[in-house]
PDB file of C-alpha atoms in Angstrom:
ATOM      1  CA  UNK A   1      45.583-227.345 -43.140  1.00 83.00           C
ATOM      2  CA  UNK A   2      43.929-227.569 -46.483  1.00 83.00           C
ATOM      3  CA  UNK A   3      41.514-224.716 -45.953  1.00 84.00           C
ATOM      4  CA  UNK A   4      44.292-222.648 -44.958  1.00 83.00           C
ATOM      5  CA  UNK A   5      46.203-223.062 -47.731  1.00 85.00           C
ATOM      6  CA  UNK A   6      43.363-222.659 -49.791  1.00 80.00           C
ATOM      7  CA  UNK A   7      42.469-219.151 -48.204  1.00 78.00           C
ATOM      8  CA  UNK A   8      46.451-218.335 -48.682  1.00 77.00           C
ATOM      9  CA  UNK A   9      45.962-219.635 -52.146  1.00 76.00           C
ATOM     10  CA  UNK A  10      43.176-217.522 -52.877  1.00 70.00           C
ATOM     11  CA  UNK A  11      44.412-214.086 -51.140  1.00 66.00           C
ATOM     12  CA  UNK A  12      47.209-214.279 -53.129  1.00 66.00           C
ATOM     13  CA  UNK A  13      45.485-214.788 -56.335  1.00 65.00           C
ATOM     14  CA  UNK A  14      43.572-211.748 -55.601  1.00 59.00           C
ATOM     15  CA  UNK A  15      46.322-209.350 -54.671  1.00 59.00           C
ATOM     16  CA  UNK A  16      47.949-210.419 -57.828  1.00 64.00           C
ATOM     17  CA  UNK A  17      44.615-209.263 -59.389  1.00 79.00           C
ATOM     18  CA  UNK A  18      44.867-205.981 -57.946  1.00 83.00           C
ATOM     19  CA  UNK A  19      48.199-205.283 -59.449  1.00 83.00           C
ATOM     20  CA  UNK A  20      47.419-206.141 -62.655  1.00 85.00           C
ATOM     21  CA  UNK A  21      44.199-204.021 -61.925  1.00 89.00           C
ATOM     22  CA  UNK A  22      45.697-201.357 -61.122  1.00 90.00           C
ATOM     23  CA  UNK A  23      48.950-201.982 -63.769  1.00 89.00           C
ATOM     24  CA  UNK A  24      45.641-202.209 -66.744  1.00 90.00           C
ATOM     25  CA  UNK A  25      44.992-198.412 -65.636  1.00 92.00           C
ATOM     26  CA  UNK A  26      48.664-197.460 -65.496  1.00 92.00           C
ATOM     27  CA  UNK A  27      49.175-198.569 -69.248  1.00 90.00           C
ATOM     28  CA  UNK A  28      45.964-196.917 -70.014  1.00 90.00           C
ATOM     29  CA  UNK A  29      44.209-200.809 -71.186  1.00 88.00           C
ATOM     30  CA  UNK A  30      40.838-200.055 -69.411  1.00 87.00           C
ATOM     31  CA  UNK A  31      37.787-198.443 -70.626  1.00 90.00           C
ATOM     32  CA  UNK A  32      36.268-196.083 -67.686  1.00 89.00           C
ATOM     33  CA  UNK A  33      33.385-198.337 -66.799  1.00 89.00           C
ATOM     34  CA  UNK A  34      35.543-202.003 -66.866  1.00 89.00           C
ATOM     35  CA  UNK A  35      37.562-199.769 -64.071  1.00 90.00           C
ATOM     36  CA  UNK A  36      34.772-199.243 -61.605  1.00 90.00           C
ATOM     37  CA  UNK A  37      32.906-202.476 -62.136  1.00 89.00           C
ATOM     38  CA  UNK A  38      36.593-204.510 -61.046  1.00 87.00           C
ATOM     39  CA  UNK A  39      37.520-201.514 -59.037  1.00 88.00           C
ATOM     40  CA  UNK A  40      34.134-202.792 -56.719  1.00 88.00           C
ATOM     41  CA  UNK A  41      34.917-206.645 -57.636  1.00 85.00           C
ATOM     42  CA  UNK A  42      38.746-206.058 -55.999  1.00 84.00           C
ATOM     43  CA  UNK A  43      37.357-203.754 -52.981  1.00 83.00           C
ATOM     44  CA  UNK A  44      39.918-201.211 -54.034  1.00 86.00           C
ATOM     45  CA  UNK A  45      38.753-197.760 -53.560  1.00 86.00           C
ATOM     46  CA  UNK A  46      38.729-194.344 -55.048  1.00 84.00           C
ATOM     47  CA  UNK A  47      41.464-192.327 -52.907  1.00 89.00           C
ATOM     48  CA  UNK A  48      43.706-189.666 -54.020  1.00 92.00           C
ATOM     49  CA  UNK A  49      47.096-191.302 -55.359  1.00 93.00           C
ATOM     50  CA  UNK A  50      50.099-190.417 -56.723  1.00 93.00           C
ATOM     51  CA  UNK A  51      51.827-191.938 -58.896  1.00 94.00           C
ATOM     52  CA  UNK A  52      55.876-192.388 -58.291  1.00 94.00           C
ATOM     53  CA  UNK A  53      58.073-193.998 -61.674  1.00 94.00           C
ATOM     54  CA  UNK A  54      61.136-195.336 -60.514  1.00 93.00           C
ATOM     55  CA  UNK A  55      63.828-195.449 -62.948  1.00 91.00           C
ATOM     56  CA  UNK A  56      66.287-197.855 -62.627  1.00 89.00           C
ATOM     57  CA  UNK A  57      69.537-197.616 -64.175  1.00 85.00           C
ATOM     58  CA  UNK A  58      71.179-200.615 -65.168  1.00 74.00           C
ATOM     59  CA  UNK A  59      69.776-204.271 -64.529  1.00 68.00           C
ATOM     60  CA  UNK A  60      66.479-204.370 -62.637  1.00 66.00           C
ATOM     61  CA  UNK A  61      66.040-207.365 -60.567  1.00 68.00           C
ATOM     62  CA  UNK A  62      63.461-208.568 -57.513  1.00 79.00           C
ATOM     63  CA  UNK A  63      65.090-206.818 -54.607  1.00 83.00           C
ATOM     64  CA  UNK A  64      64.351-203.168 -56.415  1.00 85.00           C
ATOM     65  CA  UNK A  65      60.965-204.375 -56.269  1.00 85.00           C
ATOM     66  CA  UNK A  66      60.577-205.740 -52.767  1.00 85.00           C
ATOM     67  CA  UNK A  67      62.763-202.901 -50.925  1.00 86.00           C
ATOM     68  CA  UNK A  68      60.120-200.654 -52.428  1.00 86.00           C
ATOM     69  CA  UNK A  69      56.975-202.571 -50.981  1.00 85.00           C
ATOM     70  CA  UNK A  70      58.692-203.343 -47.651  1.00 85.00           C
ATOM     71  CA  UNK A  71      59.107-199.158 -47.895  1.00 83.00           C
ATOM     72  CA  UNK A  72      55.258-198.298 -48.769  1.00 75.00           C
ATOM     73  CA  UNK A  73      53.477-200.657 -49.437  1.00 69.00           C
ATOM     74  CA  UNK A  74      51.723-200.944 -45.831  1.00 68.00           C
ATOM     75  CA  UNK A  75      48.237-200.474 -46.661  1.00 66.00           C
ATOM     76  CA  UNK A  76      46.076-202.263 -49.015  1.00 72.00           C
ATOM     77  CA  UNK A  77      45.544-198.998 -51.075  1.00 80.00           C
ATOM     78  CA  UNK A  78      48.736-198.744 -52.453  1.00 88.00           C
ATOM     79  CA  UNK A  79      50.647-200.346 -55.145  1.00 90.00           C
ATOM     80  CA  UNK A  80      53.679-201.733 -56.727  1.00 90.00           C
ATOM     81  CA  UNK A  81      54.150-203.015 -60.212  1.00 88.00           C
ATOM     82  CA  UNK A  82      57.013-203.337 -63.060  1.00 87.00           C
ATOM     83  CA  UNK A  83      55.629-201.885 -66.109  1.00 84.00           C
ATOM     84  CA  UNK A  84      58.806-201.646 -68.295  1.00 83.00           C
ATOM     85  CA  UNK A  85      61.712-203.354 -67.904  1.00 82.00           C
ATOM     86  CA  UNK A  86      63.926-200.848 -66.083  1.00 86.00           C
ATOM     87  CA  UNK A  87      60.687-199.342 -64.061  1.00 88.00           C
ATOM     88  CA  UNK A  88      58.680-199.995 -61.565  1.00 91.00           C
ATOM     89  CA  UNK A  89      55.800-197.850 -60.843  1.00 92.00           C
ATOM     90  CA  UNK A  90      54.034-197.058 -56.986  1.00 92.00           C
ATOM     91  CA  UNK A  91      51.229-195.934 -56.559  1.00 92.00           C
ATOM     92  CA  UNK A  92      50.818-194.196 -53.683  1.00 91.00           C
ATOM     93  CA  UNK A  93      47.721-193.160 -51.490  1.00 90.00           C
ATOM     94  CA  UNK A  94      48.298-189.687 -50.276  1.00 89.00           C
ATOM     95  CA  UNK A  95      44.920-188.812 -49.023  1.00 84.00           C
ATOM     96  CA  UNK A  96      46.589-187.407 -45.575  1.00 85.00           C
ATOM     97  CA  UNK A  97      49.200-186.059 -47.013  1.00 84.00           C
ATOM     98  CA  UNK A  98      49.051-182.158 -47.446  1.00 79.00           C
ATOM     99  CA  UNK A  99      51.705-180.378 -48.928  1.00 83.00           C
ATOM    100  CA  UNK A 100      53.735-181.211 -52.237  1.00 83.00           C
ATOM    101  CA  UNK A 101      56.444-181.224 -50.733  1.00 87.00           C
ATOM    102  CA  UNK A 102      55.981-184.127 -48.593  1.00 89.00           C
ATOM    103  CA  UNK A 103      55.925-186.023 -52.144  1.00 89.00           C
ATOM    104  CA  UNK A 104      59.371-184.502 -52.564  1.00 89.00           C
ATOM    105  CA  UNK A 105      60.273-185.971 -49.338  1.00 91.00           C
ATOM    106  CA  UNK A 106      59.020-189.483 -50.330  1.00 89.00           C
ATOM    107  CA  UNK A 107      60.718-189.495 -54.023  1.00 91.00           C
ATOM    108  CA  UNK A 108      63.779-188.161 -51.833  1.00 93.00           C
ATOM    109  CA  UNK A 109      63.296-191.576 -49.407  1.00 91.00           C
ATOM    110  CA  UNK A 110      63.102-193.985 -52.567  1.00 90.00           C
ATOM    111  CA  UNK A 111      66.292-193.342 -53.865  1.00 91.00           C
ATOM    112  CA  UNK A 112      68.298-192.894 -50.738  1.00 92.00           C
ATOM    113  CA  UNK A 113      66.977-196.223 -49.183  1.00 90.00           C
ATOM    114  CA  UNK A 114      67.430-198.217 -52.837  1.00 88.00           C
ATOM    115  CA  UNK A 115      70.983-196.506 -52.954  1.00 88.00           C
ATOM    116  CA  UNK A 116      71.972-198.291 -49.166  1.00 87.00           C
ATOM    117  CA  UNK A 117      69.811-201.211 -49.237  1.00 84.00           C
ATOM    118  CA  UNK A 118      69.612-202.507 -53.435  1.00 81.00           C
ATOM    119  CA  UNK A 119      72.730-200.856 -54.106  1.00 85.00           C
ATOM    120  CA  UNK A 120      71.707-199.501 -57.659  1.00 87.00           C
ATOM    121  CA  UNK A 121      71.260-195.758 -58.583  1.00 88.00           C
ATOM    122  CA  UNK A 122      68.195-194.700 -59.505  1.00 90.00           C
ATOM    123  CA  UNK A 123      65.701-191.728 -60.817  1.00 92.00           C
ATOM    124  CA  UNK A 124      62.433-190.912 -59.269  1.00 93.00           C
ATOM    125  CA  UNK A 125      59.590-188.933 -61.496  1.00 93.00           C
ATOM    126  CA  UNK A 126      56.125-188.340 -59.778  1.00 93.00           C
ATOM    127  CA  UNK A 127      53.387-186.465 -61.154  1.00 92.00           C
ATOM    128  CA  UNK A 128      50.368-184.282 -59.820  1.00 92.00           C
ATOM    129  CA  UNK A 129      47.857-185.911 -56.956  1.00 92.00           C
ATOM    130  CA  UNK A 130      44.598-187.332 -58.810  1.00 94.00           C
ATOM    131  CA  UNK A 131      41.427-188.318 -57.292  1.00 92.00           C
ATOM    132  CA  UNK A 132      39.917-190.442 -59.742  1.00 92.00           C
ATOM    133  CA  UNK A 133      40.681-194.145 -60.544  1.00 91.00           C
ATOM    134  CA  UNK A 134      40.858-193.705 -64.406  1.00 92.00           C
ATOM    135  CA  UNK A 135      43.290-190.169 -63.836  1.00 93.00           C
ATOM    136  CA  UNK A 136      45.826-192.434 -62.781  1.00 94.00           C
ATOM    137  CA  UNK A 137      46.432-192.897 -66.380  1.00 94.00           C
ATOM    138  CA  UNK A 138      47.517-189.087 -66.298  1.00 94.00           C
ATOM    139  CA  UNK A 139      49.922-189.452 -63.219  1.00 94.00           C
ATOM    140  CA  UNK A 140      51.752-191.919 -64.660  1.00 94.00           C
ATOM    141  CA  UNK A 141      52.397-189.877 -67.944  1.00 94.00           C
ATOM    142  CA  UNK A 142      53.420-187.103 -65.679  1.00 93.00           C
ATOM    143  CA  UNK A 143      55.724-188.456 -63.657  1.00 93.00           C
ATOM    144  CA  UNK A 144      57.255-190.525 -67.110  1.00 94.00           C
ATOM    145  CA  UNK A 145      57.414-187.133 -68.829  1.00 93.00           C
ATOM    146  CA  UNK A 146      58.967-185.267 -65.576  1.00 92.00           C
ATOM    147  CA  UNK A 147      61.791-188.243 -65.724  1.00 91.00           C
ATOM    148  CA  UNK A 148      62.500-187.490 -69.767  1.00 92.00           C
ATOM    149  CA  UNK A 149      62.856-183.564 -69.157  1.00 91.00           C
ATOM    150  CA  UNK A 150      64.942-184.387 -66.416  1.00 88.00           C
ATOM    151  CA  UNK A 151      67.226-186.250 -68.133  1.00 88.00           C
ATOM    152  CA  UNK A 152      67.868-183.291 -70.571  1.00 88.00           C
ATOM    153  CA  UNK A 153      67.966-180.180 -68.340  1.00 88.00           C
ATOM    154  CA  UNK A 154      67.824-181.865 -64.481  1.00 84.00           C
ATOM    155  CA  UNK A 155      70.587-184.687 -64.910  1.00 84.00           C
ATOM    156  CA  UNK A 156      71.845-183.645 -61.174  1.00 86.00           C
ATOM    157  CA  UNK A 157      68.536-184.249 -59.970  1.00 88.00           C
ATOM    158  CA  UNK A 158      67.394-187.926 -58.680  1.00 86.00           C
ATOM    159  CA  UNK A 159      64.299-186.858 -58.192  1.00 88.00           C
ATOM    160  CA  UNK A 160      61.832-184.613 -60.460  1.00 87.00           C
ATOM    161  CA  UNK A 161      58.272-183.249 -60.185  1.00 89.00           C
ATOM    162  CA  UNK A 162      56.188-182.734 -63.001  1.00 87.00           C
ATOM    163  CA  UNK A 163      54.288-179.891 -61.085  1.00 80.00           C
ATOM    164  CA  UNK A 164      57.955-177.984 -61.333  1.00 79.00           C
ATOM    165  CA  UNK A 165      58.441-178.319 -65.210  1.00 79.00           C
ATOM    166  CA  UNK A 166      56.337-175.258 -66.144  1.00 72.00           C
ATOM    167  CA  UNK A 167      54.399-177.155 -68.604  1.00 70.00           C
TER     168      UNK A 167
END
């Protein structure tokens, strides 16, 4: 019993290494090489991503966060973390996804199923597929920037793609 709590102990320890991993590259904290050294240490791999910012109006609390990894989080390549106090950021691996518009699709899923099942409105921004660990970086200041224009000139919208801006 011991040994199995000590294997739970330690598989937790290192999934909550992983998130603050991969929540390091969100905020842009990591030089390029610290990435792929603990990128190899943590067994996560280079896939393409992108990255979703879920804006949450109002108080954020826990069940935001778990109705969005019982939603996505299925494999061990993507990713959930809070970042800000009324965000929480995925990280998605889209490597068989195709089309943009499946992305749309996705963004579209997040804030119908935290409408019924959280009960709180929010605003989905997403930014352009990367393929690169350190890019991530960018996707995130996509998808924060697609959520700021559309508050100004998409406030209709729940969901907004940077790829749609024109910028």
């Amino acid at each position: 019993a011991a040994c199995q709590i000590r294997n739970l102990v330690c598989a937790y320890r290192e999934q909550t290494d992983r998130n603050s991993f991969i929540q390091n590259i969100v905020l842009g904290n990591m030089l390029v090489v610290d990435i792929y050294n603990k990128a190899k240490k943590l067994h996560v791999d280079a896939a393409q991503r992108v990255v979703f910012v879920i804006e949450v109006s109002g108080k954020n609390d826990s069940i935001v966060l778990e109705t969005i990894k019982n939603l996505f989080v299925t494999a061990s390549r993507d990713f959930v973390t809070e970042v800000e106090e009324n965000c929480v950021v995925l990280v998605k691996d889209v490597g068989d996804i195709e089309s943009e518009e499946e992305y749309g699709k996705m963004a579209r899923t997040l804030v119908d199923n935290l409408h019924a099942e959280a009960m709180v409105k929010v605003r989905v921004g997403y930014g352009n597929r990367v393929d690169l660990l350190p890019d991530i970086t960018r996707s995130y200041q996509e998808a924060k920037l697609a959520l700021e224009v559309g508050r100004i000139f998409y406030m209709e919208k729940d969901t907004v793609f940077y790829g749609n801006l024109g910028i």
